[in-house]
Coordinates of C-alpha atoms in Angstrom, one line a residue:
Chain P
M1 CA 124.3 -29.1 -125.4
P2 CA 126.1 -31.5 -127.7
E3 CA 125.9 -30.7 -131.5
M4 CA 124.9 -33.5 -133.8
T5 CA 123.7 -34.1 -137.3
L6 CA 120.1 -34.8 -138.2
I7 CA 120.7 -38.4 -138.7
E8 CA 122.6 -38.9 -135.5
A9 CA 119.7 -37.3 -133.6
I10 CA 117.3 -39.7 -135.3
R11 CA 119.5 -42.6 -134.5
Q12 CA 119.9 -41.5 -130.9
G13 CA 116.1 -41.2 -130.6
M14 CA 115.6 -44.7 -131.8
D15 CA 118.4 -46.0 -129.6
E16 CA 116.8 -44.5 -126.5
E17 CA 113.3 -45.7 -127.3
L18 CA 114.6 -49.3 -127.9
E19 CA 116.4 -49.0 -124.6
R20 CA 113.4 -47.6 -122.8
D21 CA 110.7 -50.0 -124.0
K22 CA 111.2 -53.6 -125.0
D23 CA 108.0 -53.5 -127.1
V24 CA 109.8 -51.1 -129.5
F25 CA 111.4 -52.8 -132.5
I26 CA 112.7 -51.7 -135.9
I27 CA 111.8 -53.5 -139.1
G28 CA 112.8 -52.6 -142.6
E29 CA 115.1 -53.4 -145.5
D30 CA 118.7 -53.6 -144.5
V31 CA 118.1 -51.9 -141.2
G32 CA 120.0 -54.6 -139.3
K33 CA 123.4 -55.9 -140.4
R34 CA 123.9 -53.1 -142.9
G35 CA 122.7 -50.4 -140.5
G36 CA 120.3 -48.9 -143.0
V37 CA 120.8 -47.5 -146.4
F38 CA 121.6 -44.1 -145.0
R39 CA 123.1 -45.6 -141.8
A40 CA 120.2 -44.3 -139.7
T41 CA 120.1 -47.6 -137.7
M42 CA 123.9 -48.1 -137.5
G43 CA 125.0 -50.0 -134.4
L44 CA 121.4 -50.8 -133.3
F45 CA 121.5 -54.4 -134.6
E46 CA 124.7 -55.1 -132.7
K47 CA 123.3 -53.5 -129.6
Y48 CA 119.7 -55.0 -129.6
G49 CA 120.0 -58.1 -131.7
P50 CA 118.2 -59.5 -134.7
Q51 CA 114.9 -59.9 -132.8
R52 CA 114.6 -56.2 -132.3
V53 CA 116.3 -54.8 -135.4
I54 CA 114.7 -56.9 -138.0
D55 CA 116.0 -57.2 -141.6
S56 CA 113.0 -57.7 -143.8
P57 CA 112.8 -58.8 -147.4
L58 CA 112.2 -56.1 -150.1
A59 CA 108.5 -56.0 -149.3
E60 CA 107.1 -52.7 -148.3
L61 CA 103.5 -53.8 -147.8
G62 CA 104.8 -56.7 -145.9
I63 CA 106.9 -54.4 -143.6
V64 CA 104.0 -52.1 -142.9
G65 CA 101.4 -54.8 -142.8
T66 CA 103.5 -56.7 -140.3
G67 CA 104.0 -53.5 -138.4
I68 CA 100.3 -53.0 -138.1
G69 CA 99.7 -56.5 -137.0
A70 CA 102.4 -56.2 -134.3
A71 CA 101.0 -52.9 -133.3
L72 CA 97.5 -54.4 -132.9
Y73 CA 99.3 -56.9 -130.7
G74 CA 100.4 -54.0 -128.5
M75 CA 104.0 -53.7 -129.7
R76 CA 105.5 -50.4 -131.0
P77 CA 107.1 -51.0 -134.3
I78 CA 109.3 -48.5 -136.1
C79 CA 109.0 -49.4 -139.8
E80 CA 111.6 -48.0 -142.1
I81 CA 110.8 -47.4 -145.7
Q82 CA 114.1 -47.1 -147.4
F83 CA 113.1 -44.2 -149.6
A84 CA 109.7 -42.4 -149.3
D85 CA 109.3 -43.2 -153.0
F86 CA 109.0 -46.9 -152.0
I87 CA 106.1 -46.3 -149.7
Y88 CA 103.4 -46.6 -152.4
P89 CA 103.4 -50.5 -152.4
A90 CA 102.4 -50.1 -148.7
F91 CA 99.9 -47.3 -149.4
N92 CA 96.9 -49.6 -149.1
Q93 CA 98.2 -50.9 -145.7
I94 CA 98.6 -47.4 -144.4
V95 CA 95.4 -45.9 -145.7
N96 CA 93.0 -48.9 -145.6
E97 CA 94.3 -50.6 -142.5
A98 CA 96.4 -48.4 -140.2
A99 CA 94.4 -45.2 -140.6
K100 CA 91.0 -46.9 -140.2
M101 CA 91.7 -49.4 -137.4
C102 CA 90.8 -47.2 -134.5
Y103 CA 87.7 -45.9 -136.2
R104 CA 86.4 -49.2 -137.4
S105 CA 86.9 -50.7 -134.0
N106 CA 85.6 -47.8 -131.9
G107 CA 88.9 -47.4 -130.3
D108 CA 89.3 -51.1 -129.3
W109 CA 92.3 -51.4 -131.6
T110 CA 95.1 -49.0 -131.8
V111 CA 98.1 -48.9 -134.2
P112 CA 101.0 -47.4 -132.3
M113 CA 103.3 -47.6 -135.2
T114 CA 105.9 -45.2 -136.6
I115 CA 106.8 -45.3 -140.3
R116 CA 110.1 -43.5 -141.0
A117 CA 110.9 -42.6 -144.6
P118 CA 113.6 -40.4 -146.0
Y119 CA 112.1 -38.0 -148.6
G120 CA 113.1 -35.3 -150.9
G121 CA 115.4 -34.3 -153.7
G122 CA 118.7 -32.6 -154.2
I123 CA 120.9 -35.7 -153.9
G124 CA 120.8 -36.7 -157.6
G125 CA 118.5 -39.6 -156.7
G126 CA 116.3 -39.1 -159.8
L127 CA 112.7 -39.9 -160.3
Y128 CA 112.3 -42.7 -157.8
H129 CA 114.6 -41.7 -155.0
S130 CA 113.7 -38.1 -154.5
Q131 CA 110.0 -37.7 -154.0
S132 CA 108.1 -35.8 -151.4
V133 CA 105.1 -37.9 -150.5
E134 CA 103.6 -36.1 -147.5
A135 CA 100.6 -34.7 -149.3
S136 CA 99.4 -38.2 -150.1
F137 CA 99.1 -38.8 -146.4
T138 CA 98.1 -35.5 -144.9
H139 CA 94.8 -36.1 -146.7
I140 CA 94.1 -39.2 -144.6
P141 CA 92.4 -38.7 -141.2
G142 CA 93.7 -41.3 -138.8
L143 CA 97.3 -40.7 -139.6
K144 CA 99.6 -38.2 -138.1
V145 CA 102.4 -36.7 -140.3
V146 CA 105.5 -35.1 -139.0
V147 CA 108.6 -33.7 -140.8
P148 CA 111.5 -32.5 -138.6
S149 CA 113.8 -29.8 -139.8
N150 CA 116.5 -29.9 -137.2
P151 CA 118.2 -32.4 -134.9
R152 CA 116.5 -31.3 -131.7
D153 CA 113.0 -31.7 -133.2
A154 CA 114.0 -34.8 -135.1
K155 CA 114.9 -36.7 -131.9
G156 CA 112.0 -35.2 -129.8
L157 CA 109.4 -35.9 -132.5
L158 CA 110.7 -39.4 -133.1
K159 CA 110.2 -40.2 -129.5
S160 CA 106.7 -38.7 -129.5
A161 CA 105.9 -40.7 -132.6
V162 CA 107.1 -44.0 -131.0
R163 CA 105.0 -43.3 -127.9
D164 CA 101.9 -42.1 -129.7
P165 CA 99.1 -44.6 -129.7
N166 CA 98.3 -43.7 -133.4
P167 CA 100.1 -44.4 -136.6
V168 CA 102.6 -41.7 -137.3
L169 CA 104.4 -41.0 -140.6
Y170 CA 107.8 -39.5 -139.9
F171 CA 109.4 -38.1 -143.0
E172 CA 113.1 -37.3 -142.9
P173 CA 114.7 -34.7 -145.2
K174 CA 117.5 -37.0 -146.4
K175 CA 119.5 -34.2 -148.1
G176 CA 119.8 -32.8 -144.6
Y177 CA 120.8 -36.0 -142.8
R178 CA 124.5 -34.8 -142.5
L179 CA 124.1 -31.3 -143.7
I180 CA 121.8 -30.1 -141.0
K181 CA 123.6 -29.9 -137.6
G182 CA 122.3 -28.5 -134.4
E183 CA 122.2 -28.7 -130.6
V184 CA 120.3 -31.5 -129.0
P185 CA 119.4 -31.3 -125.3
E186 CA 121.0 -33.8 -123.0
G187 CA 118.8 -36.2 -121.2
E188 CA 115.2 -37.1 -121.8
Y189 CA 112.9 -34.8 -123.7
T190 CA 110.2 -35.0 -126.3
V191 CA 108.8 -32.6 -128.8
P192 CA 105.0 -32.9 -129.0
I193 CA 103.3 -33.9 -132.2
G194 CA 100.9 -31.0 -133.2
P195 CA 102.4 -27.6 -132.5
A196 CA 104.3 -25.7 -135.2
Q197 CA 107.0 -23.4 -134.1
V198 CA 108.0 -19.9 -134.9
S199 CA 111.7 -20.5 -135.6
R200 CA 112.5 -16.9 -136.6
P201 CA 110.3 -14.1 -135.4
G202 CA 109.7 -11.3 -137.8
K203 CA 107.2 -8.6 -138.7
D204 CA 107.1 -8.1 -142.5
L205 CA 105.8 -11.4 -143.7
S206 CA 105.4 -15.0 -142.7
V207 CA 107.1 -17.9 -144.4
F208 CA 105.7 -21.4 -143.7
A209 CA 108.0 -24.4 -144.4
Y210 CA 109.1 -27.8 -143.1
G211 CA 111.9 -30.2 -143.4
M212 CA 114.7 -29.3 -145.8
M213 CA 112.8 -26.3 -147.1
H214 CA 112.6 -24.9 -143.6
Y215 CA 116.4 -25.1 -143.4
Y216 CA 116.7 -23.2 -146.7
T217 CA 114.1 -20.7 -145.6
L218 CA 116.1 -19.7 -142.5
Q219 CA 119.0 -19.1 -144.8
A220 CA 116.8 -17.0 -147.2
A221 CA 115.5 -15.0 -144.3
E222 CA 119.0 -14.1 -143.3
K223 CA 119.8 -13.0 -146.8
V224 CA 116.8 -10.7 -147.0
A225 CA 117.3 -9.4 -143.5
A226 CA 120.5 -7.7 -144.8
E227 CA 118.2 -5.9 -147.2
G228 CA 115.9 -4.7 -144.5
I229 CA 113.1 -7.3 -144.9
D230 CA 112.2 -8.9 -141.6
A231 CA 110.7 -12.3 -142.4
E232 CA 109.0 -14.5 -139.8
V233 CA 109.7 -18.2 -140.3
V234 CA 107.3 -20.8 -139.1
D235 CA 108.5 -24.4 -139.0
L236 CA 105.3 -26.4 -139.4
R237 CA 107.0 -29.6 -138.1
T238 CA 103.6 -31.5 -137.7
L239 CA 101.6 -31.4 -141.0
Y240 CA 98.7 -33.4 -139.6
P241 CA 97.0 -32.5 -137.4
V242 CA 97.2 -28.9 -138.8
D243 CA 98.3 -26.3 -136.2
R244 CA 95.9 -23.7 -137.4
E245 CA 96.4 -21.4 -134.4
T246 CA 100.1 -20.9 -135.0
I247 CA 99.6 -20.4 -138.7
L248 CA 96.8 -17.8 -138.2
A249 CA 98.6 -16.0 -135.4
S250 CA 101.6 -15.4 -137.6
V251 CA 99.5 -14.1 -140.4
R252 CA 97.6 -11.9 -138.0
K253 CA 101.0 -10.4 -137.0
T254 CA 102.6 -9.9 -140.5
G255 CA 99.6 -9.8 -142.9
K256 CA 101.5 -11.7 -145.6
A257 CA 102.0 -15.4 -146.1
L258 CA 104.4 -17.5 -148.3
I259 CA 104.4 -21.2 -148.1
V260 CA 107.5 -23.2 -149.3
H261 CA 107.7 -26.9 -150.1
E262 CA 109.7 -29.1 -152.4
D263 CA 106.7 -31.2 -153.3
N264 CA 105.1 -30.1 -156.5
L265 CA 102.6 -27.2 -156.3
T266 CA 99.2 -28.6 -157.2
G267 CA 97.4 -30.3 -154.3
G268 CA 100.6 -30.0 -152.2
Y269 CA 100.5 -29.2 -148.5
G270 CA 100.8 -25.5 -149.3
A271 CA 97.3 -25.6 -150.7
E272 CA 96.0 -26.6 -147.2
V273 CA 97.9 -23.9 -145.5
A274 CA 96.7 -21.4 -148.1
A275 CA 93.1 -22.5 -147.7
T276 CA 93.4 -22.3 -143.9
I277 CA 94.6 -18.7 -144.2
A278 CA 92.0 -17.8 -146.8
E279 CA 89.2 -19.3 -144.7
W280 CA 90.1 -18.0 -141.3
G281 CA 92.7 -15.3 -141.8
F282 CA 91.4 -13.4 -144.8
Q283 CA 90.8 -10.2 -142.9
D284 CA 94.4 -10.2 -141.8
L285 CA 95.9 -10.4 -145.2
D286 CA 97.6 -7.4 -146.9
A287 CA 98.6 -9.4 -150.0
P288 CA 97.7 -12.6 -151.8
V289 CA 98.9 -15.8 -150.2
R290 CA 101.9 -17.1 -152.2
R291 CA 103.3 -20.6 -152.7
L292 CA 106.8 -21.5 -153.8
A293 CA 106.9 -25.2 -154.7
A294 CA 108.4 -27.6 -157.2
P295 CA 106.9 -27.6 -160.7
D296 CA 104.1 -30.0 -161.5
V297 CA 106.1 -32.7 -163.2
P298 CA 105.9 -36.4 -162.3
G299 CA 109.2 -36.6 -160.5
V300 CA 112.5 -35.0 -159.6
P301 CA 114.6 -35.3 -162.8
F302 CA 118.1 -36.8 -162.5
S303 CA 120.3 -34.4 -164.3
H304 CA 121.7 -31.6 -162.2
P305 CA 120.4 -28.6 -164.3
M306 CA 116.9 -30.1 -164.2
Q307 CA 117.1 -31.1 -160.6
D308 CA 118.3 -27.6 -159.6
W309 CA 115.5 -26.1 -161.6
F310 CA 113.0 -28.3 -159.9
M311 CA 114.1 -27.7 -156.3
P312 CA 113.4 -24.6 -154.3
N313 CA 116.6 -23.3 -152.7
P314 CA 117.6 -20.3 -150.6
D315 CA 118.0 -18.0 -153.6
K316 CA 114.6 -18.8 -155.0
I317 CA 113.0 -18.5 -151.5
A318 CA 114.7 -15.1 -151.0
A319 CA 113.4 -14.0 -154.4
A320 CA 109.9 -15.1 -153.4
I321 CA 110.2 -13.2 -150.1
R322 CA 111.3 -10.0 -151.8
D323 CA 108.5 -10.3 -154.2
L324 CA 105.9 -10.7 -151.5
A325 CA 107.4 -8.1 -149.3
S326 CA 107.1 -5.5 -152.1
F327 CA 103.4 -6.2 -152.7
Chain K
M1 CA 84.4 -84.9 -128.2
E2 CA 81.5 -84.7 -125.9
K3 CA 77.9 -84.7 -127.1
R4 CA 77.4 -81.2 -125.7
E5 CA 80.3 -79.9 -127.9
H6 CA 78.9 -81.6 -131.0
L7 CA 75.5 -80.1 -130.4
D8 CA 77.1 -76.7 -129.9
L9 CA 79.0 -76.9 -133.2
Y10 CA 75.9 -78.0 -135.0
F11 CA 74.0 -75.1 -133.4
Q12 CA 76.6 -72.7 -134.6
M13 CA 76.4 -73.9 -138.1
V14 CA 72.6 -73.7 -138.2
T15 CA 72.7 -70.3 -136.6
I16 CA 75.0 -69.0 -139.3
R17 CA 72.8 -70.5 -142.0
R18 CA 69.6 -69.0 -140.5
L19 CA 71.3 -65.7 -139.8
E20 CA 72.4 -65.3 -143.4
E21 CA 69.1 -66.4 -144.9
R22 CA 67.4 -63.8 -142.8
A23 CA 70.0 -61.2 -143.7
A24 CA 69.3 -61.9 -147.4
E25 CA 65.6 -61.3 -146.8
L26 CA 66.3 -58.2 -144.9
Y27 CA 68.6 -57.0 -147.7
Q28 CA 65.8 -57.5 -150.2
E29 CA 63.4 -55.6 -147.9
G30 CA 65.9 -52.7 -147.8
K31 CA 66.6 -53.1 -144.1
I32 CA 70.3 -54.0 -144.8
G33 CA 72.1 -51.8 -147.3
G34 CA 75.4 -51.7 -149.0
F35 CA 77.1 -55.0 -149.8
L36 CA 76.3 -58.4 -148.3
H37 CA 78.5 -61.4 -148.9
L38 CA 76.9 -64.6 -147.6
Y39 CA 78.9 -67.6 -146.2
I40 CA 76.1 -70.1 -146.8
G41 CA 77.7 -73.4 -147.9
Q42 CA 81.0 -72.7 -146.2
E43 CA 79.9 -73.1 -142.6
A44 CA 81.9 -76.2 -141.9
V45 CA 85.2 -74.5 -142.6
S46 CA 85.0 -71.7 -140.1
T47 CA 83.1 -73.7 -137.5
G48 CA 85.6 -76.6 -137.8
V49 CA 88.7 -74.5 -137.6
I50 CA 87.6 -72.1 -134.9
S51 CA 86.4 -75.1 -132.8
A52 CA 90.1 -76.3 -132.9
R53 CA 91.6 -73.0 -131.7
Q54 CA 92.3 -72.1 -128.1
P55 CA 90.5 -69.0 -126.9
E56 CA 93.8 -67.0 -127.0
D57 CA 94.5 -68.0 -130.6
R58 CA 93.7 -65.2 -133.0
I59 CA 91.3 -65.3 -136.0
I60 CA 91.5 -62.8 -138.8
T61 CA 89.5 -63.1 -142.0
A62 CA 88.3 -61.5 -145.2
Y63 CA 84.9 -59.8 -145.9
R64 CA 82.8 -63.0 -145.9
D65 CA 82.9 -62.7 -142.1
H66 CA 79.5 -63.1 -140.5
G67 CA 79.9 -66.9 -139.9
V68 CA 83.4 -66.4 -138.4
A69 CA 81.9 -63.8 -136.1
I70 CA 79.3 -66.3 -134.8
N71 CA 82.0 -69.0 -134.4
C72 CA 84.2 -66.6 -132.5
G73 CA 81.4 -66.0 -130.0
I74 CA 79.9 -62.6 -131.1
P75 CA 76.2 -62.9 -130.3
A76 CA 73.9 -63.2 -133.4
R77 CA 72.0 -60.1 -132.3
V78 CA 75.2 -58.0 -132.3
V79 CA 76.1 -59.3 -135.8
M80 CA 72.6 -58.6 -137.0
A81 CA 72.7 -55.1 -135.5
E82 CA 75.9 -54.4 -137.3
L83 CA 74.5 -55.6 -140.6
M84 CA 71.7 -53.0 -140.1
G85 CA 74.2 -50.4 -139.1
K86 CA 72.8 -49.9 -135.7
A87 CA 74.6 -48.4 -132.7
T88 CA 74.4 -51.8 -130.9
G89 CA 76.4 -53.5 -133.6
C90 CA 80.0 -54.7 -133.0
S91 CA 81.4 -51.8 -134.9
K92 CA 78.6 -49.4 -133.7
G93 CA 77.4 -49.1 -137.2
K94 CA 80.7 -47.8 -138.6
G95 CA 81.7 -51.0 -140.3
G96 CA 78.7 -53.0 -141.4
S97 CA 78.8 -56.4 -143.1
M98 CA 82.5 -56.7 -143.9
H99 CA 83.9 -55.4 -140.6
M100 CA 82.7 -57.7 -137.9
A101 CA 85.3 -57.9 -135.1
D102 CA 85.7 -58.3 -131.3
V103 CA 89.1 -57.9 -129.8
T104 CA 88.0 -59.5 -126.5
K105 CA 87.3 -62.7 -128.5
N106 CA 90.6 -62.5 -130.4
Y107 CA 88.7 -62.0 -133.5
F108 CA 90.7 -59.4 -135.5
G109 CA 88.0 -58.9 -138.0
G110 CA 86.7 -59.1 -141.4
H111 CA 88.7 -57.1 -143.8
A112 CA 87.2 -55.7 -147.0
I113 CA 90.3 -55.3 -149.2
V114 CA 91.1 -58.7 -150.7
G115 CA 94.3 -60.0 -149.2
S116 CA 95.1 -56.9 -147.2
H117 CA 94.8 -58.6 -143.9
L118 CA 97.4 -61.3 -144.6
P119 CA 100.4 -59.1 -143.7
L120 CA 98.5 -58.1 -140.5
A121 CA 98.3 -61.8 -139.6
S122 CA 102.1 -61.9 -140.1
G123 CA 102.4 -59.0 -137.6
L124 CA 100.2 -60.6 -135.0
A125 CA 102.2 -63.8 -135.2
L126 CA 105.4 -61.8 -135.1
G127 CA 104.2 -60.4 -131.8
D128 CA 103.7 -63.9 -130.4
L129 CA 107.1 -65.0 -131.6
Y130 CA 108.6 -61.8 -130.1
Q131 CA 106.9 -62.2 -126.7
H132 CA 107.4 -66.0 -126.7
N133 CA 103.7 -66.6 -126.4
P134 CA 102.6 -70.0 -127.6
R135 CA 99.7 -68.7 -129.5
V136 CA 98.6 -69.3 -133.1
T137 CA 97.1 -66.9 -135.6
V138 CA 94.6 -68.4 -138.0
C139 CA 94.3 -66.3 -141.1
M140 CA 91.4 -67.1 -143.4
F141 CA 91.1 -65.9 -147.0
G142 CA 89.6 -67.0 -150.3
D143 CA 91.1 -68.6 -153.3
G144 CA 91.1 -65.2 -155.1
A145 CA 93.4 -63.7 -152.5
T146 CA 96.2 -66.1 -153.4
N147 CA 96.6 -64.2 -156.7
I148 CA 97.3 -60.9 -155.1
G149 CA 100.6 -59.5 -154.0
F150 CA 99.7 -59.3 -150.3
F151 CA 99.5 -63.0 -150.2
H152 CA 103.0 -63.6 -151.6
E153 CA 104.8 -61.1 -149.3
A154 CA 102.9 -62.2 -146.2
V155 CA 103.4 -65.9 -146.9
N156 CA 107.1 -65.5 -147.7
L157 CA 107.6 -63.5 -144.5
S158 CA 105.9 -66.1 -142.4
K159 CA 108.3 -68.7 -143.6
V160 CA 111.4 -66.5 -143.4
W161 CA 110.6 -65.8 -139.8
N162 CA 109.0 -69.1 -138.9
L163 CA 105.8 -67.4 -137.7
P164 CA 103.1 -69.3 -135.9
I165 CA 100.4 -68.9 -138.5
L166 CA 97.8 -71.2 -140.1
W167 CA 97.1 -69.9 -143.5
L168 CA 93.6 -71.1 -144.2
C169 CA 92.5 -70.8 -147.8
E170 CA 88.8 -71.3 -148.3
N171 CA 88.6 -72.3 -151.9
N172 CA 85.0 -71.8 -152.8
Q173 CA 85.8 -72.2 -156.5
Y174 CA 85.3 -68.6 -157.5
G175 CA 86.9 -65.2 -157.0
M176 CA 83.7 -63.2 -157.5
G177 CA 82.6 -64.7 -160.8
T178 CA 86.0 -66.0 -162.0
A179 CA 86.7 -69.6 -161.6
V180 CA 90.0 -70.6 -159.9
E181 CA 91.5 -72.1 -163.0
R182 CA 90.8 -68.9 -164.9
A183 CA 92.6 -66.8 -162.4
S184 CA 95.3 -68.8 -160.8
A185 CA 98.4 -69.9 -162.7
V186 CA 98.3 -73.1 -160.7
P187 CA 94.8 -74.4 -160.0
E188 CA 96.3 -76.6 -157.2
I189 CA 96.5 -73.8 -154.7
P190 CA 98.7 -75.5 -152.1
Q191 CA 101.4 -75.5 -154.8
K192 CA 101.8 -71.8 -154.0
A193 CA 102.6 -72.6 -150.4
E194 CA 104.9 -75.4 -151.6
G195 CA 106.8 -72.7 -153.5
Y196 CA 107.6 -71.0 -150.3
G197 CA 108.6 -74.2 -148.5
I198 CA 105.6 -74.2 -146.3
P199 CA 104.0 -77.5 -145.3
N200 CA 100.5 -77.8 -146.7
S201 CA 97.5 -80.0 -147.3
R202 CA 94.0 -80.0 -148.5
V203 CA 90.8 -80.9 -146.6
D204 CA 87.2 -81.4 -147.5
G205 CA 85.7 -78.1 -146.4
M206 CA 82.2 -79.4 -146.5
N207 CA 83.0 -81.9 -143.7
I208 CA 83.3 -80.2 -140.4
M209 CA 84.9 -83.2 -138.6
E210 CA 87.6 -83.5 -141.3
V211 CA 88.3 -79.8 -141.1
R212 CA 88.4 -79.9 -137.3
E213 CA 90.7 -82.9 -137.1
A214 CA 93.1 -81.4 -139.6
A215 CA 93.0 -78.1 -137.8
L216 CA 93.6 -79.6 -134.4
E217 CA 96.7 -81.4 -135.5
I218 CA 98.1 -78.5 -137.5
I219 CA 97.5 -75.9 -134.8
K220 CA 99.2 -78.2 -132.3
K221 CA 102.3 -78.4 -134.6
I222 CA 102.4 -74.7 -135.1
R223 CA 102.1 -74.1 -131.4
E224 CA 105.0 -76.4 -130.8
G225 CA 107.2 -74.2 -133.0
G226 CA 106.6 -75.8 -136.4
G227 CA 106.2 -72.5 -138.2
P228 CA 103.6 -71.6 -140.7
Y229 CA 101.2 -74.1 -142.4
F230 CA 99.0 -73.8 -145.4
L231 CA 95.6 -75.6 -145.4
E232 CA 93.2 -75.5 -148.3
A233 CA 89.6 -76.1 -147.5
V234 CA 87.7 -77.1 -150.6
T235 CA 84.3 -75.6 -150.3
Y236 CA 81.5 -73.9 -152.1
R237 CA 79.3 -70.9 -151.7
Y238 CA 75.7 -71.5 -152.6
R239 CA 74.8 -67.8 -153.0
G240 CA 76.3 -65.2 -155.3
H241 CA 79.5 -63.4 -154.5
S242 CA 77.3 -60.7 -153.0
M243 CA 73.7 -59.9 -153.2
G244 CA 72.8 -58.9 -156.7
D245 CA 75.2 -61.2 -158.4
P246 CA 73.5 -62.5 -161.6
E247 CA 75.7 -65.6 -161.4
R248 CA 76.1 -66.0 -165.1
Y249 CA 79.4 -67.8 -164.5
R250 CA 77.9 -71.1 -163.3
K251 CA 75.0 -73.4 -163.9
P252 CA 72.3 -74.2 -161.4
E253 CA 73.3 -78.0 -161.7
E254 CA 76.7 -77.1 -160.3
I255 CA 75.2 -75.5 -157.2
H256 CA 72.8 -78.5 -156.8
H257 CA 75.7 -80.9 -157.1
W258 CA 77.5 -79.2 -154.2
Q259 CA 74.2 -78.9 -152.2
E260 CA 74.0 -82.7 -152.2
N261 CA 77.0 -82.5 -149.9
D262 CA 75.7 -79.8 -147.7
P263 CA 77.9 -79.3 -144.7
I264 CA 75.0 -79.2 -142.2
G265 CA 73.5 -82.3 -143.8
I266 CA 76.8 -84.1 -143.6
Y267 CA 77.3 -83.2 -140.0
R268 CA 73.8 -84.2 -139.1
R269 CA 74.2 -87.6 -140.7
Y270 CA 77.5 -88.0 -139.0
L271 CA 76.0 -87.3 -135.6
V272 CA 72.9 -89.5 -136.1
D273 CA 74.8 -92.4 -137.7
R274 CA 77.3 -92.6 -134.8
Q275 CA 74.5 -92.1 -132.3
L276 CA 76.2 -89.0 -131.0
A277 CA 72.9 -87.1 -131.2
S278 CA 69.3 -88.0 -132.0
E279 CA 67.1 -86.5 -134.7
E280 CA 65.0 -85.0 -131.9
E281 CA 68.0 -83.3 -130.3
L282 CA 69.1 -81.9 -133.6
N283 CA 65.6 -80.7 -134.4
Q284 CA 65.5 -78.9 -131.1
K285 CA 68.8 -77.2 -132.0
D286 CA 67.3 -76.1 -135.3
I287 CA 64.4 -74.5 -133.4
D288 CA 66.8 -72.9 -131.0
A289 CA 68.8 -71.4 -133.8
Q290 CA 65.7 -70.1 -135.4
T291 CA 64.6 -68.5 -132.1
E292 CA 68.1 -67.0 -131.7
I293 CA 67.8 -65.4 -135.1
D294 CA 64.3 -64.2 -134.6
E295 CA 65.4 -62.5 -131.4
A296 CA 68.5 -61.1 -133.1
V297 CA 66.3 -59.5 -135.8
Q298 CA 64.0 -58.1 -133.2
F299 CA 67.0 -56.7 -131.2
A300 CA 68.6 -55.2 -134.3
E301 CA 65.4 -53.6 -135.6
S302 CA 64.5 -52.1 -132.3
S303 CA 68.1 -50.8 -131.7
P304 CA 68.8 -47.1 -132.2
E305 CA 70.6 -45.7 -135.1
P306 CA 74.0 -44.3 -134.2
A307 CA 73.9 -40.5 -133.6
P308 CA 75.3 -38.7 -136.7
E309 CA 77.9 -36.9 -134.7
S310 CA 79.3 -40.2 -133.5
L311 CA 81.1 -40.2 -136.9
Y312 CA 83.7 -37.9 -135.3
Q313 CA 84.5 -40.5 -132.6
D314 CA 87.6 -42.7 -132.6
V315 CA 89.5 -41.1 -135.5
F316 CA 92.5 -41.0 -133.2
V317 CA 93.0 -42.6 -129.8
E318 CA 94.0 -39.9 -127.3
P319 CA 97.6 -40.5 -125.9

């Protein structure tokens, strides 16, 4: 299997979907001639032309609103939001239009739209180019939310998102675009939206993570393994719908749960995982559920000391694992 | 236009009027709940424009949408049932007053967030451009929507991409209770379209024939590849913004002044003066409309409530 970076896998996924279905098109700021701010769409404009890789004005609600309209038409738009931080001008379109369209029309209308957005800190992006926004959307029934953590899943989940008849938010850990490398199967495959995956089986405790934090968690698990702690790592991959079965099965096995995300703590996705375990897995617990998340501050600060303090990393995750393991 | 068509348009306008008058009564009786925004006074706009579309052209509008639903061909009984939240309504009771829609009639709905549907219209039109379908999207909205960000992004996009859209602004003089000149930096609303390089004009929205003639010509131009067009229909709503509006922002004389140019009265005179229809024929249409609404109310009242558990349906479409 060829090895590639996360961003190459995402690009290949889009390329293949554009090739496969002429109703698929990409729309976003600088996705065309420039090839995307992170080069996610590089080469696609040249290959598919300006009708299918559409440079939009700086207008997020316009991009998403147009995407919804085109999806109602029966097309399969891939809307790129340049940074997840910029998704909020389109929040109304996503929450009030895309998420409710099927419901309000009793299934007559569908919105087969994918919204891609790079999220997360660690690149010195500062307050408005570093946010993790997933929890704003996992609260909204009618939307699916996925966050890949490796190239194989990134490509497979992207293809599933494009083919899904519902609106899918696809958040990409941008710090991992070129940092995260991995094998990608040759030929056609998809990764289904929904199931989480046990990415490292273990017996002492369960660590739930996604995106960049999953990548770090695997590193942390290796660190503590040398000390004799056998952590099970679960890559949540799809945040909505919630894969309760996989979460609860892991807790049943290990009796301890740690959730890691780089979004801030309060009201973050970890709260939903913790509540799921408390509600349906309480009898399996041998320790309190723990969360390792960013502090509750309005954004990811720019300066490196502050950014590093803000972000969970393999050392912090390893420390949290040790702490929970010793309970 | 043939006499039959004239009589049909007249019938539609009277049906809307009767439907909404009954809806207001039913609201006061507590049989319709929530919010109810009446279209009374503006019937010529929607009836005129929609009479000028081809069936494959799309209509999308804001929350003052009952009349548009009738014009698009949703039966009055289905509209009434939706107003009462019944299982037989066009949204099976999930949507209510502001969410009339029927995809089979290319009516993409009423939308309750002011201006939020304008970018959707851009997307529908982008689909036509992409597929080389010679269809037109008619996007209706009020004067108030031209002050919101959605409008400016959507209208700009439509010009940048030369989208086949008729932007139809129904200027009924007030965004809720705020007069246009108190809310819009330019009281001449077509100037906003001018700012985006979009051809534009204004029409008397109380006169159905003027609206229709203008719309026919504009829709033809758009279909031929002329790109977006902005039409302002100057009109007036007789009733409050919604039920329960104390209307402290206007005087009764102002309403009476506009009622002297009532759109149904204007059309009636037009038809009689040109001998396109007789008083008797029009009276018969009045009776037919009343009968239609009486039956609609009966249908809606006797329709079942939706089952509570149907609230779980259609959150997602299964792949």
